[in-house]
Amino acid sequence: MRERKYFIETFGCQMNEHDSEVIAGIMEGAGYSAATSIDEADIILFNTCCVRESAEQRILGRISRAGALKKRRPELVIGVGGCMVQYPEGRQRIKTRCPYVDFTFDTTALERLPEILAHHGIPVGCLVGEAIQPKRKSSLCAFVTITYGCDNFCSYCIVPYVRGPQKSRRPEEVIDEVRRLGERGYKEVTLLGQNVNAYGRDFNPTSAGKDWDFGDLLLELDKVPGIERIRYTTSHPRDFQERFIEITARSKKVCEHFHLPVQAGSNKVLRLMNRGYTKEGYLRLVEKIRELIPSASVTTDLIVGFPGEDDRDFEDTMDLVEKVRFDAAFTFMYSPRSGTAAATLPDQVALDVKKKRLERLIRVQNEIAKQINEAQKGKVLEVLVEGPSERDPKMLSGRTRTNKMVHFPGPENLTGHLVNVLITDAPGHTLRGEMTNRATI
Ligand code: SF4
């Protein structure tokens, strides 16, 4: 009998990427194997994102492509899950634009997916009700979800409406998962959540045994054998306690990379965004990081052209960027997201103004990042080798503890090892170097 194949197309953030690893685990448990393209798949599953309306349009286009395939092969099964189907307007859009979709599924309740598949005639055998094992893409670095949902209601963001209130996973469950990953040879874990710094806030203290917070979790995970590096995303500056910096400074495994999305440098705009911190508070946090961990990298997300942002507000953002000197920044132009509070705010900024501001921000930030990367030359940095470089197979690629990508010549069998690399060049956004010695085996 021909092997039945599945294909998963994922959009959006690392949370979605990890949800897709869980979906892949379910499909493999059901006896399916991964297809290399949608053309050879018997079942196509879309894991969608709804953070930007432009992303939704792209997703609808991709689903339509699968719809065209289904016209030729009516037995093809199409399922759509993720953020877009988890709020009424998104669900409706899929229903009207893509009526050939066989089923939708909720990624906040993936344990129900086998049941849904079975309901649509897809044999899942004994999988129903069993614990799901994600099929992770990497055998070195693993995502581990620690919180689901979000309580913050930043005014531009649809996530709390789509993913519901924050729910933290029990610490013993997280620690157990990380311990098993360490036993299986994983070297790095990335803890995932919309706001990982608020981990544990939703616990009823008596049910969790004690008041666990994010710092407690880091301290416990730091003890797990085999795991060499601990990363986490996403942080929220309002909930990022100085104690987390102290723990990072003391810890061997928690990486000295702080991704702290600031979004804007104007206190007025931060208030309109409902972010709950000020420019001054943010600068104090960065100062503390640099005081305790001078080698730390600090990265961020920035939105320009938020409703009400005038020239002075934008200058405040530029001032913050120049004061902090971020290692890298993800920069976005604000676009209204229907269903969010900010979409109805007055004083929406004109597109040409937004474009000009974004260009200037990118130009300045790129120059800062270039200077920071140049300053790495001559340093010896610990790199976790991820494998041969995609562009040049004679080169290896890996990341520093500060999350900078390094390329250097070396044999493939160093994959999975920590090596020391002398940085010799800093072209573009990456670093180049030469291996000096192996840090650990
Ligand atoms: S913290 Fe704010 S931006 Fe992040 S998911 Fe929650 S509401 Fe959205």
Short mmCIF file of C-alpha atoms and ligand atoms in Angstrom, two decimals:
data_model
loop_
_atom_site.label_atom_id
_atom_site.label_comp_id
_atom_site.label_asym_id
_atom_site.label_seq_id
_atom_site.Cartn_x
_atom_site.Cartn_y
_atom_site.Cartn_z
CA MET A 1 0.00 0.00 0.00
CA ARG A 2 1.28 3.50 -0.87
CA GLU A 3 2.56 5.43 2.09
CA ARG A 4 0.20 8.26 3.00
CA LYS A 5 1.78 11.68 3.31
CA TYR A 6 1.09 14.93 5.13
CA PHE A 7 2.33 18.44 4.49
CA ILE A 8 2.21 21.24 7.06
CA GLU A 9 2.57 24.86 6.06
CA THR A 10 3.33 27.14 8.99
CA PHE A 11 2.97 30.91 9.22
CA GLY A 12 3.95 33.27 12.02
CA CYS A 13 5.95 32.99 15.19
CA GLN A 14 8.02 30.33 16.95
CA MET A 15 4.95 29.32 18.99
CA ASN A 16 3.32 28.30 15.72
CA GLU A 17 6.48 26.55 14.55
CA HIS A 18 6.43 24.48 17.71
CA ASP A 19 2.70 23.78 17.42
CA SER A 20 3.47 22.45 13.93
CA GLU A 21 6.08 20.11 15.45
CA VAL A 22 3.31 18.76 17.68
CA ILE A 23 0.97 18.40 14.66
CA ALA A 24 3.75 16.54 12.80
CA GLY A 25 4.08 14.23 15.83
CA ILE A 26 0.34 13.50 15.66
CA MET A 27 0.47 12.78 11.93
CA GLU A 28 3.48 10.46 12.25
CA GLY A 29 1.81 8.72 15.18
CA ALA A 30 -1.13 8.15 12.86
CA GLY A 31 1.15 6.43 10.34
CA TYR A 32 1.65 9.30 7.91
CA SER A 33 5.07 10.45 6.68
CA ALA A 34 6.19 13.96 5.75
CA ALA A 35 5.72 15.04 2.12
CA THR A 36 8.38 17.29 0.63
CA SER A 37 5.83 19.44 -1.21
CA ILE A 38 2.08 20.00 -1.17
CA ASP A 39 1.82 18.24 -4.57
CA GLU A 40 2.63 14.83 -3.12
CA ALA A 41 0.55 15.22 0.06
CA ASP A 42 -2.66 13.32 0.88
CA ILE A 43 -3.44 15.77 3.64
CA ILE A 44 -2.39 19.42 3.83
CA LEU A 45 -2.56 21.24 7.15
CA PHE A 46 -2.18 25.01 7.42
CA ASN A 47 -1.06 26.49 10.73
CA THR A 48 -2.04 30.13 10.38
CA CYS A 49 -1.14 33.52 11.84
CA CYS A 50 -3.36 36.58 12.14
CA VAL A 51 -1.06 39.19 13.61
CA ARG A 52 -1.08 41.23 10.39
CA GLU A 53 -3.90 41.49 7.86
CA SER A 54 -1.36 41.23 5.02
CA ALA A 55 -0.30 37.83 6.43
CA GLU A 56 -3.93 36.68 6.32
CA GLN A 57 -4.17 37.60 2.63
CA ARG A 58 -1.03 35.59 1.90
CA ILE A 59 -2.39 32.62 3.82
CA LEU A 60 -5.71 32.73 1.96
CA GLY A 61 -3.68 32.70 -1.28
CA ARG A 62 -1.77 29.59 -0.15
CA ILE A 63 -4.96 27.80 0.90
CA SER A 64 -6.45 28.61 -2.53
CA ARG A 65 -3.48 26.89 -4.15
CA ALA A 66 -4.30 23.77 -2.17
CA GLY A 67 -7.95 24.25 -3.22
CA ALA A 68 -6.90 24.17 -6.89
CA LEU A 69 -5.07 20.86 -6.22
CA LYS A 70 -8.18 19.47 -4.57
CA LYS A 71 -10.17 20.17 -7.74
CA ARG A 72 -7.86 17.76 -9.57
CA ARG A 73 -7.61 15.33 -6.64
CA PRO A 74 -10.91 15.44 -4.72
CA GLU A 75 -9.61 12.89 -2.19
CA LEU A 76 -7.05 15.46 -0.95
CA VAL A 77 -7.85 16.56 2.62
CA ILE A 78 -7.28 20.18 3.68
CA GLY A 79 -7.29 21.28 7.33
CA VAL A 80 -6.73 24.79 8.65
CA GLY A 81 -5.73 25.59 12.23
CA GLY A 82 -3.97 28.25 14.25
CA CYS A 83 -4.69 31.85 15.07
CA MET A 84 -6.82 32.68 12.03
CA VAL A 85 -9.47 30.11 12.91
CA GLN A 86 -9.39 31.04 16.58
CA TYR A 87 -11.33 34.31 16.22
CA PRO A 88 -14.73 34.74 14.55
CA GLU A 89 -13.81 37.08 11.64
CA GLY A 90 -10.82 34.96 10.62
CA ARG A 91 -12.87 31.77 10.76
CA GLN A 92 -15.56 33.41 8.66
CA ARG A 93 -13.01 34.60 6.08
CA ILE A 94 -11.78 31.03 5.61
CA LYS A 95 -15.31 29.70 5.39
CA THR A 96 -16.32 32.16 2.66
CA ARG A 97 -13.08 32.33 0.68
CA CYS A 98 -12.07 28.66 0.96
CA PRO A 99 -15.30 26.57 1.16
CA TYR A 100 -13.39 23.42 0.11
CA VAL A 101 -11.49 23.30 3.43
CA ASP A 102 -12.47 19.99 5.08
CA PHE A 103 -12.00 20.99 8.70
CA THR A 104 -10.55 23.58 11.03
CA PHE A 105 -8.74 22.86 14.28
CA ASP A 106 -7.74 24.80 17.36
CA THR A 107 -4.00 24.78 18.12
CA THR A 108 -4.71 25.63 21.76
CA ALA A 109 -6.34 22.18 22.03
CA LEU A 110 -4.16 19.98 19.81
CA GLU A 111 -4.97 16.96 21.94
CA ARG A 112 -8.32 17.05 20.13
CA LEU A 113 -6.78 16.90 16.64
CA PRO A 114 -6.65 13.06 16.43
CA GLU A 115 -10.37 13.00 17.21
CA ILE A 116 -11.06 15.59 14.48
CA LEU A 117 -8.96 13.62 11.99
CA ALA A 118 -10.79 10.41 12.86
CA HIS A 119 -14.08 12.22 12.40
CA HIS A 120 -12.99 13.05 8.83
CA GLY A 121 -12.16 9.46 8.02
CA ILE A 122 -8.40 9.77 8.60
CA PRO A 123 -7.29 6.67 10.47
CA VAL A 124 -5.46 7.57 13.67
CA GLY A 125 -5.69 4.19 15.43
CA CYS A 126 -4.64 4.16 19.04
CA LEU A 127 -3.48 7.77 18.97
CA VAL A 128 -6.72 9.17 20.36
CA GLY A 129 -6.21 10.05 24.01
CA GLU A 130 -2.47 9.23 24.03
CA ALA A 131 0.25 11.71 25.03
CA ILE A 132 1.49 13.54 21.93
CA GLN A 133 5.21 13.58 21.15
CA PRO A 134 6.26 16.54 18.98
CA LYS A 135 8.35 15.73 15.92
CA ARG A 136 11.07 18.33 16.37
CA LYS A 137 12.84 19.70 13.30
CA SER A 138 16.21 19.95 15.04
CA SER A 139 17.90 17.26 17.14
CA LEU A 140 20.00 19.91 18.85
CA CYS A 141 17.80 22.89 19.74
CA ALA A 142 14.25 22.39 20.99
CA PHE A 143 11.31 24.68 21.62
CA VAL A 144 9.50 24.13 24.91
CA THR A 145 6.24 25.96 25.54
CA ILE A 146 5.94 27.31 29.08
CA THR A 147 2.90 29.57 28.76
CA TYR A 148 -0.10 29.69 26.46
CA GLY A 149 -2.16 32.82 25.79
CA CYS A 150 -1.65 36.36 26.99
CA ASP A 151 -3.26 38.75 29.50
CA ASN A 152 -1.68 41.98 28.32
CA PHE A 153 -3.95 43.45 25.68
CA CYS A 154 -1.34 45.67 24.04
CA SER A 155 -3.63 47.89 22.02
CA TYR A 156 -2.24 46.85 18.59
CA CYS A 157 -2.28 43.11 19.21
CA ILE A 158 -4.91 40.51 18.41
CA VAL A 159 -3.22 37.64 20.28
CA PRO A 160 -5.13 37.84 23.61
CA TYR A 161 -8.44 37.66 21.69
CA VAL A 162 -7.22 34.67 19.70
CA ARG A 163 -5.21 32.67 22.21
CA GLY A 164 -7.13 33.54 25.38
CA PRO A 165 -5.78 34.33 28.85
CA GLN A 166 -2.34 33.21 30.01
CA LYS A 167 -2.03 29.66 31.22
CA SER A 168 1.34 28.47 32.50
CA ARG A 169 2.40 24.86 32.24
CA ARG A 170 3.15 23.23 35.57
CA PRO A 171 6.86 23.56 36.44
CA GLU A 172 7.32 19.81 36.99
CA GLU A 173 5.94 19.16 33.51
CA VAL A 174 8.34 21.70 31.91
CA ILE A 175 11.33 20.46 33.91
CA ASP A 176 10.53 16.87 32.99
CA GLU A 177 10.30 17.74 29.28
CA VAL A 178 13.64 19.58 29.38
CA ARG A 179 15.24 16.71 31.32
CA ARG A 180 14.10 14.22 28.68
CA LEU A 181 15.45 16.51 25.94
CA GLY A 182 18.82 16.59 27.74
CA GLU A 183 18.83 12.77 27.92
CA ARG A 184 18.12 12.58 24.18
CA GLY A 185 21.13 14.75 23.32
CA TYR A 186 19.52 18.16 22.91
CA LYS A 187 21.94 20.97 23.82
CA GLU A 188 19.71 24.02 23.71
CA VAL A 189 16.15 24.79 24.71
CA THR A 190 14.11 27.90 23.89
CA LEU A 191 11.29 28.49 26.35
CA LEU A 192 8.25 29.85 24.54
CA GLY A 193 5.35 32.03 25.54
CA GLN A 194 3.71 35.33 24.60
CA ASN A 195 5.12 36.80 27.80
CA VAL A 196 7.45 34.29 29.42
CA ASN A 197 8.43 36.74 32.17
CA ALA A 198 4.90 36.47 33.61
CA TYR A 199 5.30 32.67 33.93
CA GLY A 200 3.47 31.31 36.96
CA ARG A 201 1.39 34.41 37.59
CA ASP A 202 -1.76 32.43 36.83
CA PHE A 203 -0.92 29.61 39.25
CA ASN A 204 -2.98 29.00 42.25
CA PRO A 205 -0.05 28.80 44.72
CA THR A 206 -1.47 25.85 46.60
CA SER A 207 -1.91 23.78 43.45
CA ALA A 208 1.66 24.40 42.25
CA GLY A 209 3.14 23.67 45.68
CA LYS A 210 4.85 27.05 45.86
CA ASP A 211 4.83 30.41 44.10
CA TRP A 212 6.80 29.65 40.99
CA ASP A 213 7.92 32.49 38.78
CA PHE A 214 10.07 32.71 35.68
CA GLY A 215 13.27 33.13 37.72
CA ASP A 216 12.53 29.96 39.72
CA LEU A 217 12.00 28.06 36.51
CA LEU A 218 15.31 29.30 35.06
CA LEU A 219 17.11 28.27 38.26
CA GLU A 220 15.67 24.73 38.10
CA LEU A 221 16.33 24.31 34.37
CA ASP A 222 19.91 25.47 34.88
CA LYS A 223 20.51 22.19 36.75
CA VAL A 224 19.32 19.88 33.95
CA PRO A 225 22.18 17.64 32.75
CA GLY A 226 23.05 17.68 29.06
CA ILE A 227 21.39 21.02 28.30
CA GLU A 228 24.08 23.63 27.64
CA ARG A 229 22.03 26.66 26.71
CA ILE A 230 18.69 28.09 27.77
CA ARG A 231 16.98 30.80 25.73
CA TYR A 232 13.48 32.22 25.98
CA THR A 233 11.07 34.36 24.00
CA THR A 234 9.15 36.62 24.23
CA SER A 235 9.97 38.91 27.13
CA HIS A 236 7.95 41.90 28.24
CA PRO A 237 9.93 44.86 29.64
CA ARG A 238 7.20 45.56 32.22
CA ASP A 239 7.53 42.08 33.72
CA PHE A 240 11.27 41.68 33.28
CA GLN A 241 12.62 41.72 36.83
CA GLU A 242 16.21 42.64 37.75
CA ARG A 243 16.33 39.26 39.45
CA PHE A 244 16.23 37.58 36.00
CA ILE A 245 19.38 39.51 35.04
CA GLU A 246 21.10 38.40 38.26
CA ILE A 247 20.11 34.79 37.60
CA THR A 248 21.48 35.03 34.04
CA ALA A 249 24.74 36.51 35.37
CA ARG A 250 25.13 33.61 37.83
CA SER A 251 23.90 30.85 35.56
CA LYS A 252 26.11 28.77 33.26
CA LYS A 253 23.31 27.93 30.85
CA VAL A 254 20.95 30.88 30.57
CA CYS A 255 22.25 32.79 27.55
CA GLU A 256 23.32 36.42 27.79
CA HIS A 257 20.89 37.50 25.11
CA PHE A 258 18.03 39.78 26.11
CA HIS A 259 15.32 40.22 23.51
CA LEU A 260 13.26 42.99 25.05
CA PRO A 261 10.64 44.35 22.64
CA VAL A 262 10.41 48.08 23.41
CA GLN A 263 8.10 48.98 20.48
CA ALA A 264 8.49 52.78 20.90
CA GLY A 265 10.57 55.36 22.73
CA SER A 266 7.83 57.89 23.39
CA ASN A 267 6.02 57.64 26.71
CA LYS A 268 2.85 58.95 25.08
CA VAL A 269 2.93 56.21 22.44
CA LEU A 270 3.85 53.54 24.99
CA ARG A 271 0.78 54.59 26.98
CA LEU A 272 -1.43 54.41 23.89
CA MET A 273 0.02 50.98 23.20
CA ASN A 274 -0.87 49.93 26.77
CA ARG A 275 2.65 48.61 27.31
CA GLY A 276 2.91 49.48 31.00
CA TYR A 277 6.49 50.87 31.12
CA THR A 278 8.26 54.11 30.25
CA LYS A 279 11.27 54.95 28.13
CA GLU A 280 13.19 55.79 31.33
CA GLY A 281 12.26 52.46 32.95
CA TYR A 282 13.38 50.60 29.85
CA LEU A 283 16.72 52.45 29.77
CA ARG A 284 17.26 51.59 33.45
CA LEU A 285 16.65 47.92 32.68
CA VAL A 286 19.21 47.94 29.85
CA GLU A 287 21.67 49.79 32.06
CA LYS A 288 21.30 47.08 34.71
CA ILE A 289 21.88 44.34 32.11
CA ARG A 290 25.06 46.03 30.90
CA GLU A 291 26.25 46.66 34.46
CA LEU A 292 25.88 43.00 35.50
CA ILE A 293 26.69 41.36 32.14
CA PRO A 294 28.84 43.65 29.97
CA SER A 295 29.06 41.03 27.19
CA ALA A 296 25.26 40.68 26.88
CA SER A 297 23.46 41.36 23.64
CA VAL A 298 20.23 43.32 23.66
CA THR A 299 17.75 43.09 20.77
CA THR A 300 14.28 44.49 20.32
CA ASP A 301 11.11 44.98 18.24
CA LEU A 302 10.07 48.45 17.15
CA ILE A 303 6.86 49.76 15.59
CA VAL A 304 6.85 53.09 13.75
CA GLY A 305 3.79 55.12 12.80
CA PHE A 306 1.54 54.05 15.66
CA PRO A 307 -1.63 56.21 15.74
CA GLY A 308 -0.86 59.57 17.32
CA GLU A 309 2.93 59.26 16.82
CA ASP A 310 4.12 62.77 15.86
CA ASP A 311 7.61 63.90 14.89
CA ARG A 312 8.61 64.44 18.52
CA ASP A 313 7.46 60.96 19.49
CA PHE A 314 9.43 59.45 16.65
CA GLU A 315 12.52 61.41 17.74
CA ASP A 316 12.07 59.85 21.18
CA THR A 317 12.26 56.41 19.54
CA MET A 318 15.39 57.41 17.61
CA ASP A 319 16.90 58.76 20.82
CA LEU A 320 16.22 55.47 22.60
CA VAL A 321 17.73 53.47 19.72
CA GLU A 322 20.88 55.58 19.84
CA LYS A 323 21.12 55.38 23.63
CA VAL A 324 20.60 51.62 23.88
CA ARG A 325 22.57 50.61 20.77
CA PHE A 326 20.68 47.39 20.07
CA ASP A 327 22.57 44.43 18.59
CA ALA A 328 19.60 43.92 16.28
CA ALA A 329 16.01 45.09 15.91
CA PHE A 330 12.94 43.79 14.14
CA THR A 331 11.32 46.91 12.75
CA PHE A 332 7.70 47.18 11.67
CA MET A 333 5.49 49.81 10.16
CA TYR A 334 2.20 49.98 12.10
CA SER A 335 -0.76 48.66 10.18
CA PRO A 336 -4.20 48.63 11.78
CA ARG A 337 -5.43 45.20 12.81
CA SER A 338 -9.22 45.04 12.89
CA GLY A 339 -10.50 43.77 16.21
CA THR A 340 -7.81 45.59 18.20
CA ALA A 341 -8.21 48.80 20.21
CA ALA A 342 -5.53 50.67 18.22
CA ALA A 343 -7.33 50.16 14.90
CA THR A 344 -9.99 52.65 15.97
CA LEU A 345 -7.65 55.25 17.49
CA PRO A 346 -7.72 58.73 15.93
CA ASP A 347 -4.66 60.30 14.25
CA GLN A 348 -3.59 57.35 12.10
CA VAL A 349 -0.23 58.26 10.53
CA ALA A 350 -0.04 58.73 6.76
CA LEU A 351 1.68 55.93 4.84
CA ASP A 352 4.43 58.10 3.33
CA VAL A 353 5.32 59.44 6.80
CA LYS A 354 5.47 55.90 8.19
CA LYS A 355 7.68 54.80 5.30
CA LYS A 356 10.14 57.68 5.79
CA ARG A 357 10.35 57.03 9.54
CA LEU A 358 10.91 53.33 9.01
CA GLU A 359 13.67 53.95 6.45
CA ARG A 360 15.49 56.29 8.82
CA LEU A 361 15.13 53.91 11.73
CA ILE A 362 16.47 50.97 9.71
CA ARG A 363 19.40 53.03 8.40
CA VAL A 364 20.47 54.12 11.89
CA GLN A 365 19.90 50.69 13.48
CA ASN A 366 21.83 48.90 10.70
CA GLU A 367 24.80 51.17 11.25
CA ILE A 368 24.73 50.48 15.02
CA ALA A 369 24.47 46.71 14.43
CA LYS A 370 27.37 46.88 11.98
CA GLN A 371 29.55 48.70 14.49
CA ILE A 372 28.69 46.19 17.25
CA ASN A 373 29.50 43.26 14.95
CA GLU A 374 32.78 44.91 13.85
CA ALA A 375 33.71 45.19 17.52
CA GLN A 376 33.50 41.38 17.84
CA LYS A 377 36.63 41.02 15.67
CA GLY A 378 39.53 39.57 17.64
CA LYS A 379 37.24 38.08 20.33
CA VAL A 380 37.03 34.34 20.95
CA LEU A 381 33.37 33.34 21.27
CA GLU A 382 31.72 30.06 22.21
CA VAL A 383 29.66 28.72 19.31
CA LEU A 384 27.16 25.85 19.30
CA VAL A 385 27.67 24.23 15.89
CA GLU A 386 24.32 23.74 14.14
CA GLY A 387 25.72 22.12 10.98
CA PRO A 388 27.09 22.98 7.53
CA SER A 389 26.29 26.47 6.32
CA GLU A 390 23.34 26.59 3.91
CA ARG A 391 25.28 28.77 1.46
CA ASP A 392 28.67 27.04 1.60
CA PRO A 393 28.79 23.40 2.75
CA LYS A 394 32.53 23.68 3.49
CA MET A 395 31.68 26.15 6.24
CA LEU A 396 29.95 25.41 9.54
CA SER A 397 27.29 27.63 11.08
CA GLY A 398 26.40 28.15 14.68
CA ARG A 399 25.32 30.73 17.20
CA THR A 400 27.12 32.49 20.00
CA ARG A 401 25.54 32.68 23.44
CA THR A 402 24.52 36.23 22.45
CA ASN A 403 22.61 34.76 19.47
CA LYS A 404 24.92 35.97 16.70
CA MET A 405 25.31 33.69 13.70
CA VAL A 406 28.94 32.68 13.02
CA HIS A 407 30.33 30.91 9.93
CA PHE A 408 33.73 29.22 10.03
CA PRO A 409 35.53 26.38 8.24
CA GLY A 410 35.38 22.97 9.93
CA PRO A 411 34.32 19.34 9.57
CA GLU A 412 30.63 18.42 9.65
CA ASN A 413 31.13 16.02 12.56
CA LEU A 414 31.46 19.00 14.88
CA THR A 415 27.70 19.49 14.58
CA GLY A 416 26.22 19.56 18.07
CA HIS A 417 29.49 20.53 19.74
CA LEU A 418 30.47 23.72 21.48
CA VAL A 419 33.60 25.21 19.92
CA ASN A 420 35.59 28.38 20.45
CA VAL A 421 35.84 30.61 17.41
CA LEU A 422 38.15 33.58 16.89
CA ILE A 423 36.12 36.23 15.06
CA THR A 424 38.01 37.56 12.06
CA ASP A 425 35.37 39.33 10.00
CA ALA A 426 31.88 40.80 10.32
CA PRO A 427 30.24 40.92 6.90
CA GLY A 428 26.57 41.95 6.93
CA HIS A 429 24.53 40.61 9.82
CA THR A 430 26.74 37.57 10.52
CA LEU A 431 30.25 36.91 11.81
CA ARG A 432 33.07 34.87 10.31
CA GLY A 433 35.95 33.26 12.12
CA GLU A 434 38.36 30.42 12.71
CA MET A 435 38.02 27.69 15.26
CA THR A 436 40.61 27.88 18.03
CA ASN A 437 39.67 24.81 20.06
CA ARG A 438 36.78 22.72 21.15
CA ALA A 439 35.03 24.09 24.24
CA THR A 440 33.31 20.79 25.15
CA ILE A 441 32.49 17.50 23.52
S1 SF4 B 1 2.37 40.91 25.30
FE1 SF4 B 1 1.24 42.39 24.05
S2 SF4 B 1 2.16 42.12 22.01
FE2 SF4 B 1 2.73 40.30 23.16
S3 SF4 B 1 1.11 38.80 22.71
FE3 SF4 B 1 0.49 39.84 24.58
S4 SF4 B 1 -0.83 41.51 23.88
FE4 SF4 B 1 0.32 40.80 22.09
#
